PDB file of C-alpha atoms in Angstrom:
ATOM      1  CA  MET A 159      50.891  50.584 -51.673  1.00  0.00           C
ATOM      2  CA  VAL A 160      54.602  51.259 -51.375  1.00  0.00           C
ATOM      3  CA  GLU A 161      55.002  50.437 -55.072  1.00  0.00           C
ATOM      4  CA  ARG A 162      52.220  52.810 -56.075  1.00  0.00           C
ATOM      5  CA  ILE A 163      53.763  55.852 -54.386  1.00  0.00           C
ATOM      6  CA  THR A 164      57.336  55.002 -55.338  1.00  0.00           C
ATOM      7  CA  PRO A 165      57.573  57.840 -57.920  1.00  0.00           C
ATOM      8  CA  LEU A 166      56.624  60.337 -55.210  1.00  0.00           C
ATOM      9  CA  LEU A 167      59.114  58.790 -52.779  1.00  0.00           C
ATOM     10  CA  TRP A 168      61.813  58.960 -55.409  1.00  0.00           C
ATOM     11  CA  LEU A 169      61.006  62.616 -56.031  1.00  0.00           C
ATOM     12  CA  LEU A 170      61.330  63.338 -52.294  1.00  0.00           C
ATOM     13  CA  PHE A 171      64.571  61.354 -52.248  1.00  0.00           C
ATOM     14  CA  SER A 172      66.090  63.369 -55.055  1.00  0.00           C
ATOM     15  CA  ALA A 173      64.817  66.748 -53.813  1.00  0.00           C
ATOM     16  CA  GLY A 174      66.158  65.938 -50.353  1.00  0.00           C
ATOM     17  CA  GLY A 175      69.474  64.811 -51.791  1.00  0.00           C
ATOM     18  CA  THR A 176      69.845  68.104 -53.611  1.00  0.00           C
ATOM     19  CA  VAL A 177      68.951  70.141 -50.520  1.00  0.00           C
ATOM     20  CA  ALA A 178      71.405  68.135 -48.422  1.00  0.00           C
ATOM     21  CA  ALA A 179      74.165  68.443 -51.033  1.00  0.00           C
ATOM     22  CA  LEU A 180      73.781  72.200 -51.458  1.00  0.00           C
ATOM     23  CA  LEU A 181      73.080  73.259 -47.874  1.00  0.00           C
ATOM     24  CA  PHE A 182      74.254  70.657 -45.366  1.00  0.00           C
ATOM     25  CA  PRO A 183      78.022  71.063 -45.781  1.00  0.00           C
ATOM     26  CA  ILE A 184      78.008  74.749 -44.852  1.00  0.00           C
ATOM     27  CA  HIS A 185      75.431  74.388 -42.057  1.00  0.00           C
ATOM     28  CA  LEU A 186      77.233  71.377 -40.615  1.00  0.00           C
ATOM     29  CA  PHE A 187      80.622  73.045 -40.906  1.00  0.00           C
ATOM     30  CA  LEU A 188      79.425  76.143 -39.039  1.00  0.00           C
ATOM     31  CA  THR A 189      77.105  74.597 -36.440  1.00  0.00           C
ATOM     32  CA  GLY A 190      79.019  71.378 -35.857  1.00  0.00           C
ATOM     33  CA  LEU A 191      82.643  72.517 -36.092  1.00  0.00           C
ATOM     34  CA  ALA A 192      83.396  76.226 -36.541  1.00  0.00           C
ATOM     35  CA  PHE A 193      81.093  77.498 -33.756  1.00  0.00           C
ATOM     36  CA  PRO A 194      81.784  74.844 -31.087  1.00  0.00           C
ATOM     37  CA  LEU A 195      85.539  74.985 -31.724  1.00  0.00           C
ATOM     38  CA  GLY A 196      85.526  78.763 -31.455  1.00  0.00           C
ATOM     39  CA  TRP A 197      86.868  79.380 -34.969  1.00  0.00           C
ATOM     40  CA  LEU A 198      83.885  81.635 -35.558  1.00  0.00           C
ATOM     41  CA  GLU A 199      81.409  83.185 -33.181  1.00  0.00           C
ATOM     42  CA  ALA A 200      78.085  81.374 -32.837  1.00  0.00           C
ATOM     43  CA  PRO A 201      75.018  83.517 -33.557  1.00  0.00           C
ATOM     44  CA  ARG A 202      73.362  84.943 -30.463  1.00  0.00           C
ATOM     45  CA  TYR A 203      69.940  83.719 -29.372  1.00  0.00           C
ATOM     46  CA  GLU A 204      68.217  87.051 -30.061  1.00  0.00           C
ATOM     47  CA  PHE A 205      69.538  87.112 -33.609  1.00  0.00           C
ATOM     48  CA  LEU A 206      68.370  83.599 -34.504  1.00  0.00           C
ATOM     49  CA  HIS A 207      65.058  84.135 -32.762  1.00  0.00           C
ATOM     50  CA  ARG A 208      64.463  87.303 -34.758  1.00  0.00           C
ATOM     51  CA  LEU A 209      65.336  85.424 -37.968  1.00  0.00           C
ATOM     52  CA  LEU A 210      62.770  82.786 -37.016  1.00  0.00           C
ATOM     53  CA  THR A 211      59.958  85.309 -36.841  1.00  0.00           C
ATOM     54  CA  HIS A 212      60.219  85.690 -40.616  1.00  0.00           C
ATOM     55  CA  PRO A 213      58.002  83.298 -42.626  1.00  0.00           C
ATOM     56  CA  VAL A 214      60.733  82.779 -45.229  1.00  0.00           C
ATOM     57  CA  THR A 215      63.105  81.444 -42.547  1.00  0.00           C
ATOM     58  CA  ARG A 216      60.414  79.067 -41.302  1.00  0.00           C
ATOM     59  CA  LEU A 217      59.765  77.739 -44.788  1.00  0.00           C
ATOM     60  CA  TYR A 218      63.511  77.404 -45.314  1.00  0.00           C
ATOM     61  CA  LEU A 219      63.915  75.361 -42.121  1.00  0.00           C
ATOM     62  CA  LEU A 220      60.988  73.116 -42.993  1.00  0.00           C
ATOM     63  CA  VAL A 221      62.588  72.361 -46.372  1.00  0.00           C
ATOM     64  CA  LEU A 222      66.051  72.050 -44.829  1.00  0.00           C
ATOM     65  CA  ILE A 223      64.995  69.489 -42.230  1.00  0.00           C
ATOM     66  CA  SER A 224      62.125  67.597 -43.844  1.00  0.00           C
ATOM     67  CA  LEU A 225      63.348  66.843 -47.371  1.00  0.00           C
ATOM     68  CA  PRO A 226      66.733  65.427 -46.311  1.00  0.00           C
ATOM     69  CA  LEU A 227      64.893  63.158 -43.844  1.00  0.00           C
ATOM     70  CA  PHE A 228      62.948  61.688 -46.755  1.00  0.00           C
ATOM     71  CA  HIS A 229      66.180  61.409 -48.685  1.00  0.00           C
ATOM     72  CA  TRP A 230      67.573  59.373 -45.806  1.00  0.00           C
ATOM     73  CA  ALA A 231      64.447  57.227 -45.521  1.00  0.00           C
ATOM     74  CA  HIS A 232      64.559  56.205 -49.162  1.00  0.00           C
ATOM     75  CA  ARG A 233      68.281  55.600 -49.410  1.00  0.00           C
ATOM     76  CA  PHE A 234      68.655  53.891 -46.049  1.00  0.00           C
ATOM     77  CA  ARG A 235      65.813  51.555 -46.909  1.00  0.00           C
ATOM     78  CA  TYR A 236      67.798  50.207 -49.832  1.00  0.00           C
ATOM     79  CA  THR A 237      71.011  50.181 -47.811  1.00  0.00           C
ATOM     80  CA  LEU A 238      69.313  47.823 -45.381  1.00  0.00           C
ATOM     81  CA  TYR A 239      68.003  45.610 -48.173  1.00  0.00           C
ATOM     82  CA  ASP A 240      71.320  45.318 -49.975  1.00  0.00           C
ATOM     83  CA  GLY A 241      73.851  45.813 -47.232  1.00  0.00           C
ATOM     84  CA  LEU A 242      72.296  43.616 -44.596  1.00  0.00           C
ATOM     85  CA  GLN A 243      70.318  41.410 -46.997  1.00  0.00           C
ATOM     86  CA  LEU A 244      66.979  42.123 -45.365  1.00  0.00           C
ATOM     87  CA  LYS A 245      64.799  41.860 -48.472  1.00  0.00           C
ATOM     88  CA  HIS A 246      62.245  39.796 -46.583  1.00  0.00           C
ATOM     89  CA  LEU A 247      61.505  42.675 -44.182  1.00  0.00           C
ATOM     90  CA  THR A 248      60.518  45.069 -46.999  1.00  0.00           C
ATOM     91  CA  VAL A 249      57.277  46.359 -45.505  1.00  0.00           C
ATOM     92  CA  LEU A 250      58.524  46.735 -41.950  1.00  0.00           C
ATOM     93  CA  ILE A 251      61.636  48.623 -43.068  1.00  0.00           C
ATOM     94  CA  ALA A 252      59.676  50.913 -45.382  1.00  0.00           C
ATOM     95  CA  VAL A 253      57.184  51.757 -42.638  1.00  0.00           C
ATOM     96  CA  LEU A 254      59.946  52.487 -40.111  1.00  0.00           C
ATOM     97  CA  CYS A 255      62.027  54.631 -42.501  1.00  0.00           C
ATOM     98  CA  TYR A 256      59.270  56.756 -44.033  1.00  0.00           C
ATOM     99  CA  GLY A 257      57.480  56.826 -40.692  1.00  0.00           C
ATOM    100  CA  ALA A 258      60.551  58.336 -39.018  1.00  0.00           C
ATOM    101  CA  ALA A 259      60.807  60.957 -41.767  1.00  0.00           C
ATOM    102  CA  LEU A 260      57.126  61.799 -41.313  1.00  0.00           C
ATOM    103  CA  VAL A 261      57.533  62.135 -37.541  1.00  0.00           C
ATOM    104  CA  GLY A 262      60.535  64.425 -38.013  1.00  0.00           C
ATOM    105  CA  THR A 263      58.595  66.533 -40.486  1.00  0.00           C
ATOM    106  CA  ALA A 264      55.600  66.776 -38.149  1.00  0.00           C
ATOM    107  CA  MET A 265      57.831  67.835 -35.242  1.00  0.00           C
ATOM    108  CA  THR A 266      59.525  70.481 -37.372  1.00  0.00           C
ATOM    109  CA  ALA A 267      56.213  71.805 -38.674  1.00  0.00           C
ATOM    110  CA  TYR A 268      54.758  71.885 -35.153  1.00  0.00           C
ATOM    111  CA  LEU A 269      57.747  73.806 -33.746  1.00  0.00           C
ATOM    112  CA  LEU A 270      57.759  76.249 -36.641  1.00  0.00           C
ATOM    113  CA  TRP A 271      54.030  76.751 -36.317  1.00  0.00           C
ATOM    114  CA  THR A 272      53.992  77.357 -32.565  1.00  0.00           C
ATOM    115  CA  ILE A 273      57.238  79.287 -32.068  1.00  0.00           C
ATOM    116  CA  ARG A 274      56.770  82.946 -31.261  1.00  0.00           C
TER     117      ARG A 274
ATOM    118  CA  MET B 119      30.715  20.779 -56.407  1.00  0.00           C
ATOM    119  CA  SER B 120      34.145  20.490 -55.011  1.00  0.00           C
ATOM    120  CA  ALA B 121      36.657  23.277 -55.229  1.00  0.00           C
ATOM    121  CA  GLY B 122      38.934  23.305 -58.267  1.00  0.00           C
ATOM    122  CA  PRO B 123      41.587  20.656 -58.656  1.00  0.00           C
ATOM    123  CA  HIS B 124      44.476  20.941 -56.296  1.00  0.00           C
ATOM    124  CA  TYR B 125      47.789  21.453 -57.997  1.00  0.00           C
ATOM    125  CA  THR B 126      51.084  20.907 -56.385  1.00  0.00           C
ATOM    126  CA  PRO B 127      53.265  23.705 -57.684  1.00  0.00           C
ATOM    127  CA  TYR B 128      56.616  22.616 -58.953  1.00  0.00           C
ATOM    128  CA  HIS B 129      59.011  24.280 -56.587  1.00  0.00           C
ATOM    129  CA  PRO B 130      62.629  23.351 -57.060  1.00  0.00           C
ATOM    130  CA  ARG B 131      65.176  24.311 -54.471  1.00  0.00           C
ATOM    131  CA  TRP B 132      66.727  27.410 -55.880  1.00  0.00           C
ATOM    132  CA  TYR B 133      70.408  27.477 -56.340  1.00  0.00           C
ATOM    133  CA  ARG B 134      71.658  30.450 -54.426  1.00  0.00           C
ATOM    134  CA  ARG B 135      75.227  31.169 -53.664  1.00  0.00           C
ATOM    135  CA  HIS B 136      75.595  32.378 -50.160  1.00  0.00           C
ATOM    136  CA  VAL B 137      76.702  35.998 -50.152  1.00  0.00           C
ATOM    137  CA  SER B 138      78.363  37.352 -47.042  1.00  0.00           C
ATOM    138  CA  VAL B 139      76.929  40.463 -45.408  1.00  0.00           C
ATOM    139  CA  TRP B 140      80.380  41.960 -45.975  1.00  0.00           C
ATOM    140  CA  TRP B 141      80.232  41.515 -49.764  1.00  0.00           C
ATOM    141  CA  TRP B 142      80.969  45.203 -50.285  1.00  0.00           C
ATOM    142  CA  LEU B 143      84.414  44.992 -48.659  1.00  0.00           C
ATOM    143  CA  GLN B 144      85.772  42.704 -51.361  1.00  0.00           C
ATOM    144  CA  ASN B 145      86.045  45.354 -54.025  1.00  0.00           C
ATOM    145  CA  ARG B 146      86.924  49.032 -53.821  1.00  0.00           C
ATOM    146  CA  SER B 147      84.080  50.232 -56.005  1.00  0.00           C
ATOM    147  CA  TYR B 148      81.575  48.210 -53.968  1.00  0.00           C
ATOM    148  CA  THR B 149      82.991  49.802 -50.833  1.00  0.00           C
ATOM    149  CA  ARG B 150      82.628  53.255 -52.361  1.00  0.00           C
ATOM    150  CA  PHE B 151      79.056  52.419 -53.288  1.00  0.00           C
ATOM    151  CA  VAL B 152      78.122  51.345 -49.765  1.00  0.00           C
ATOM    152  CA  LEU B 153      79.919  54.315 -48.193  1.00  0.00           C
ATOM    153  CA  ARG B 154      77.955  56.582 -50.517  1.00  0.00           C
ATOM    154  CA  GLU B 155      74.739  54.875 -49.480  1.00  0.00           C
ATOM    155  CA  LEU B 156      75.709  55.322 -45.828  1.00  0.00           C
ATOM    156  CA  THR B 157      76.043  59.100 -46.250  1.00  0.00           C
ATOM    157  CA  SER B 158      72.263  59.185 -45.787  1.00  0.00           C
ATOM    158  CA  VAL B 159      72.708  58.216 -42.123  1.00  0.00           C
ATOM    159  CA  PHE B 160      74.800  61.331 -41.508  1.00  0.00           C
ATOM    160  CA  VAL B 161      72.411  63.468 -43.514  1.00  0.00           C
ATOM    161  CA  ALA B 162      69.625  62.306 -41.183  1.00  0.00           C
ATOM    162  CA  PHE B 163      71.847  62.863 -38.141  1.00  0.00           C
ATOM    163  CA  PHE B 164      72.398  66.485 -39.058  1.00  0.00           C
ATOM    164  CA  ALA B 165      68.724  67.054 -39.888  1.00  0.00           C
ATOM    165  CA  VAL B 166      68.004  65.889 -36.339  1.00  0.00           C
ATOM    166  CA  VAL B 167      70.679  68.218 -34.917  1.00  0.00           C
ATOM    167  CA  TYR B 168      68.971  71.106 -36.691  1.00  0.00           C
ATOM    168  CA  LEU B 169      65.601  70.009 -35.374  1.00  0.00           C
ATOM    169  CA  TRP B 170      67.138  69.912 -31.901  1.00  0.00           C
ATOM    170  CA  GLN B 171      68.475  73.437 -32.372  1.00  0.00           C
ATOM    171  CA  LEU B 172      65.042  74.589 -33.489  1.00  0.00           C
ATOM    172  CA  ARG B 173      63.499  73.107 -30.360  1.00  0.00           C
ATOM    173  CA  ALA B 174      66.116  74.830 -28.200  1.00  0.00           C
ATOM    174  CA  LEU B 175      65.362  78.142 -29.899  1.00  0.00           C
ATOM    175  CA  ALA B 176      61.654  77.605 -29.287  1.00  0.00           C
ATOM    176  CA  GLN B 177      62.292  76.923 -25.595  1.00  0.00           C
ATOM    177  CA  GLY B 178      64.372  80.024 -24.946  1.00  0.00           C
ATOM    178  CA  PRO B 179      67.889  81.411 -24.440  1.00  0.00           C
ATOM    179  CA  GLU B 180      68.778  78.911 -21.719  1.00  0.00           C
ATOM    180  CA  ALA B 181      67.951  75.898 -23.849  1.00  0.00           C
ATOM    181  CA  TYR B 182      69.874  77.402 -26.749  1.00  0.00           C
ATOM    182  CA  GLY B 183      72.900  77.878 -24.476  1.00  0.00           C
ATOM    183  CA  GLN B 184      72.677  74.237 -23.424  1.00  0.00           C
ATOM    184  CA  PHE B 185      72.459  73.213 -27.062  1.00  0.00           C
ATOM    185  CA  LEU B 186      75.645  75.163 -27.868  1.00  0.00           C
ATOM    186  CA  ALA B 187      77.407  73.689 -24.833  1.00  0.00           C
ATOM    187  CA  ARG B 188      76.410  70.147 -25.768  1.00  0.00           C
ATOM    188  CA  LEU B 189      77.869  70.563 -29.249  1.00  0.00           C
ATOM    189  CA  LYS B 190      81.213  71.440 -27.647  1.00  0.00           C
ATOM    190  CA  THR B 191      81.572  68.015 -26.034  1.00  0.00           C
ATOM    191  CA  PRO B 192      84.181  65.706 -27.616  1.00  0.00           C
ATOM    192  CA  PHE B 193      81.462  63.211 -28.474  1.00  0.00           C
ATOM    193  CA  PHE B 194      79.564  65.645 -30.672  1.00  0.00           C
ATOM    194  CA  LEU B 195      82.720  67.224 -32.090  1.00  0.00           C
ATOM    195  CA  ALA B 196      83.958  63.813 -33.236  1.00  0.00           C
ATOM    196  CA  LEU B 197      80.555  62.857 -34.589  1.00  0.00           C
ATOM    197  CA  ASP B 198      80.203  66.167 -36.412  1.00  0.00           C
ATOM    198  CA  ALA B 199      83.669  65.864 -37.936  1.00  0.00           C
ATOM    199  CA  VAL B 200      82.856  62.410 -39.317  1.00  0.00           C
ATOM    200  CA  ALA B 201      79.407  63.563 -40.422  1.00  0.00           C
ATOM    201  CA  PHE B 202      80.970  66.528 -42.218  1.00  0.00           C
ATOM    202  CA  LEU B 203      83.216  64.223 -44.261  1.00  0.00           C
ATOM    203  CA  PHE B 204      80.290  61.986 -45.181  1.00  0.00           C
ATOM    204  CA  VAL B 205      78.084  64.957 -46.095  1.00  0.00           C
ATOM    205  CA  LEU B 206      80.876  66.325 -48.291  1.00  0.00           C
ATOM    206  CA  PHE B 207      81.158  62.913 -49.938  1.00  0.00           C
ATOM    207  CA  HIS B 208      77.413  62.973 -50.532  1.00  0.00           C
ATOM    208  CA  ALA B 209      77.534  66.477 -52.035  1.00  0.00           C
ATOM    209  CA  ILE B 210      80.417  65.701 -54.392  1.00  0.00           C
ATOM    210  CA  THR B 211      79.006  62.380 -55.608  1.00  0.00           C
ATOM    211  CA  TRP B 212      75.548  63.943 -55.952  1.00  0.00           C
ATOM    212  CA  PHE B 213      76.785  66.862 -58.046  1.00  0.00           C
ATOM    213  CA  ASN B 214      78.872  64.606 -60.263  1.00  0.00           C
ATOM    214  CA  LEU B 215      75.973  62.230 -60.856  1.00  0.00           C
ATOM    215  CA  THR B 216      73.322  64.763 -61.902  1.00  0.00           C
ATOM    216  CA  PRO B 217      74.196  64.790 -65.629  1.00  0.00           C
ATOM    217  CA  LYS B 218      73.792  61.012 -65.638  1.00  0.00           C
ATOM    218  CA  ALA B 219      70.442  61.119 -63.851  1.00  0.00           C
ATOM    219  CA  MET B 220      69.009  64.067 -65.774  1.00  0.00           C
ATOM    220  CA  VAL B 221      69.802  65.093 -69.336  1.00  0.00           C
ATOM    221  CA  VAL B 222      69.506  68.844 -69.866  1.00  0.00           C
ATOM    222  CA  ARG B 223      68.737  70.062 -73.372  1.00  0.00           C
ATOM    223  CA  LEU B 224      69.063  73.568 -74.642  1.00  0.00           C
ATOM    224  CA  ARG B 225      67.699  74.416 -78.128  1.00  0.00           C
ATOM    225  CA  GLY B 226      67.551  70.723 -78.909  1.00  0.00           C
ATOM    226  CA  LYS B 227      71.177  70.102 -78.012  1.00  0.00           C
ATOM    227  CA  ARG B 228      72.371  68.176 -75.020  1.00  0.00           C
ATOM    228  CA  VAL B 229      74.199  70.371 -72.557  1.00  0.00           C
ATOM    229  CA  PRO B 230      77.654  68.825 -71.953  1.00  0.00           C
ATOM    230  CA  ASP B 231      78.112  67.017 -68.650  1.00  0.00           C
ATOM    231  CA  TRP B 232      80.819  69.357 -67.405  1.00  0.00           C
ATOM    232  CA  VAL B 233      78.503  72.357 -67.765  1.00  0.00           C
ATOM    233  CA  VAL B 234      75.829  70.682 -65.637  1.00  0.00           C
ATOM    234  CA  VAL B 235      78.366  69.582 -63.027  1.00  0.00           C
ATOM    235  CA  GLY B 236      80.055  72.974 -63.095  1.00  0.00           C
ATOM    236  CA  SER B 237      76.800  74.838 -62.521  1.00  0.00           C
ATOM    237  CA  ASN B 238      76.108  72.555 -59.556  1.00  0.00           C
ATOM    238  CA  TYR B 239      79.399  73.539 -57.972  1.00  0.00           C
ATOM    239  CA  ALA B 240      78.793  77.204 -58.777  1.00  0.00           C
ATOM    240  CA  ALA B 241      75.370  77.042 -57.114  1.00  0.00           C
ATOM    241  CA  TRP B 242      76.940  75.280 -54.129  1.00  0.00           C
ATOM    242  CA  LEU B 243      79.482  78.073 -53.736  1.00  0.00           C
ATOM    243  CA  VAL B 244      76.880  80.850 -53.992  1.00  0.00           C
ATOM    244  CA  VAL B 245      74.408  79.204 -51.619  1.00  0.00           C
ATOM    245  CA  SER B 246      77.096  78.341 -49.043  1.00  0.00           C
ATOM    246  CA  GLY B 247      78.362  81.919 -49.173  1.00  0.00           C
ATOM    247  CA  ALA B 248      74.858  83.284 -48.629  1.00  0.00           C
ATOM    248  CA  VAL B 249      74.219  80.979 -45.635  1.00  0.00           C
ATOM    249  CA  ALA B 250      77.564  81.886 -44.050  1.00  0.00           C
ATOM    250  CA  PHE B 251      76.950  85.596 -44.675  1.00  0.00           C
ATOM    251  CA  ILE B 252      73.584  85.491 -42.899  1.00  0.00           C
ATOM    252  CA  LEU B 253      74.655  83.319 -39.947  1.00  0.00           C
ATOM    253  CA  LEU B 254      77.860  85.242 -39.314  1.00  0.00           C
ATOM    254  CA  ARG B 255      76.068  88.567 -38.980  1.00  0.00           C
ATOM    255  CA  GLY B 256      74.530  87.491 -35.694  1.00  0.00           C
TER     256      GLY B 256
END
């Protein structure tokens, strides 16, 4: 089963890697460092909430959160196999990794769908 | 009729050298490889932070304020600083690897590696500028 959908998983891995490479540094720099440290002013609630009412923003956030989670799932799976030599737990690890990415995606989709 | 003959498979004890779990610390390029693989953990961490922010925004101004306050704690500042370095490492290694993973051809000729890598960095610059421009207006 896992072998059969590997091409799809690899596609998600590489799409997520590209999204994370292009977009995560700036988002992480602003949200994680520049805003909390007061270098730049954090966006106000009203502003972000208004942005979120636009469908393009919602689609953007779904892509921004979901694809990198699948990137993590795929890469981390192999990190566990090689790094910790857990080859014998293949199925369990795959289920946990991709399962976590699916849960994260479902939560994101639910929030984006219900937010008003 | 009895079931087919029972074979005893020949199963020698395999010769396996024991490899330590820390095999990747013995060589610099192995270490780089494992650090690159570990960037995915920080990628996932930040995806979760963004999901958390989204939930705060869905809950209202108070929750968003709490989210902002929580990110100001030393714990999250330290974590975010480390995560930022790992995410940068991911971005740089990812951009530099693309010409090896994907060969781009234009009019039958292979586009040189530096053009592919260069356009990655150009796209990175443009996209980062656009994100900063939008978020800093609010």
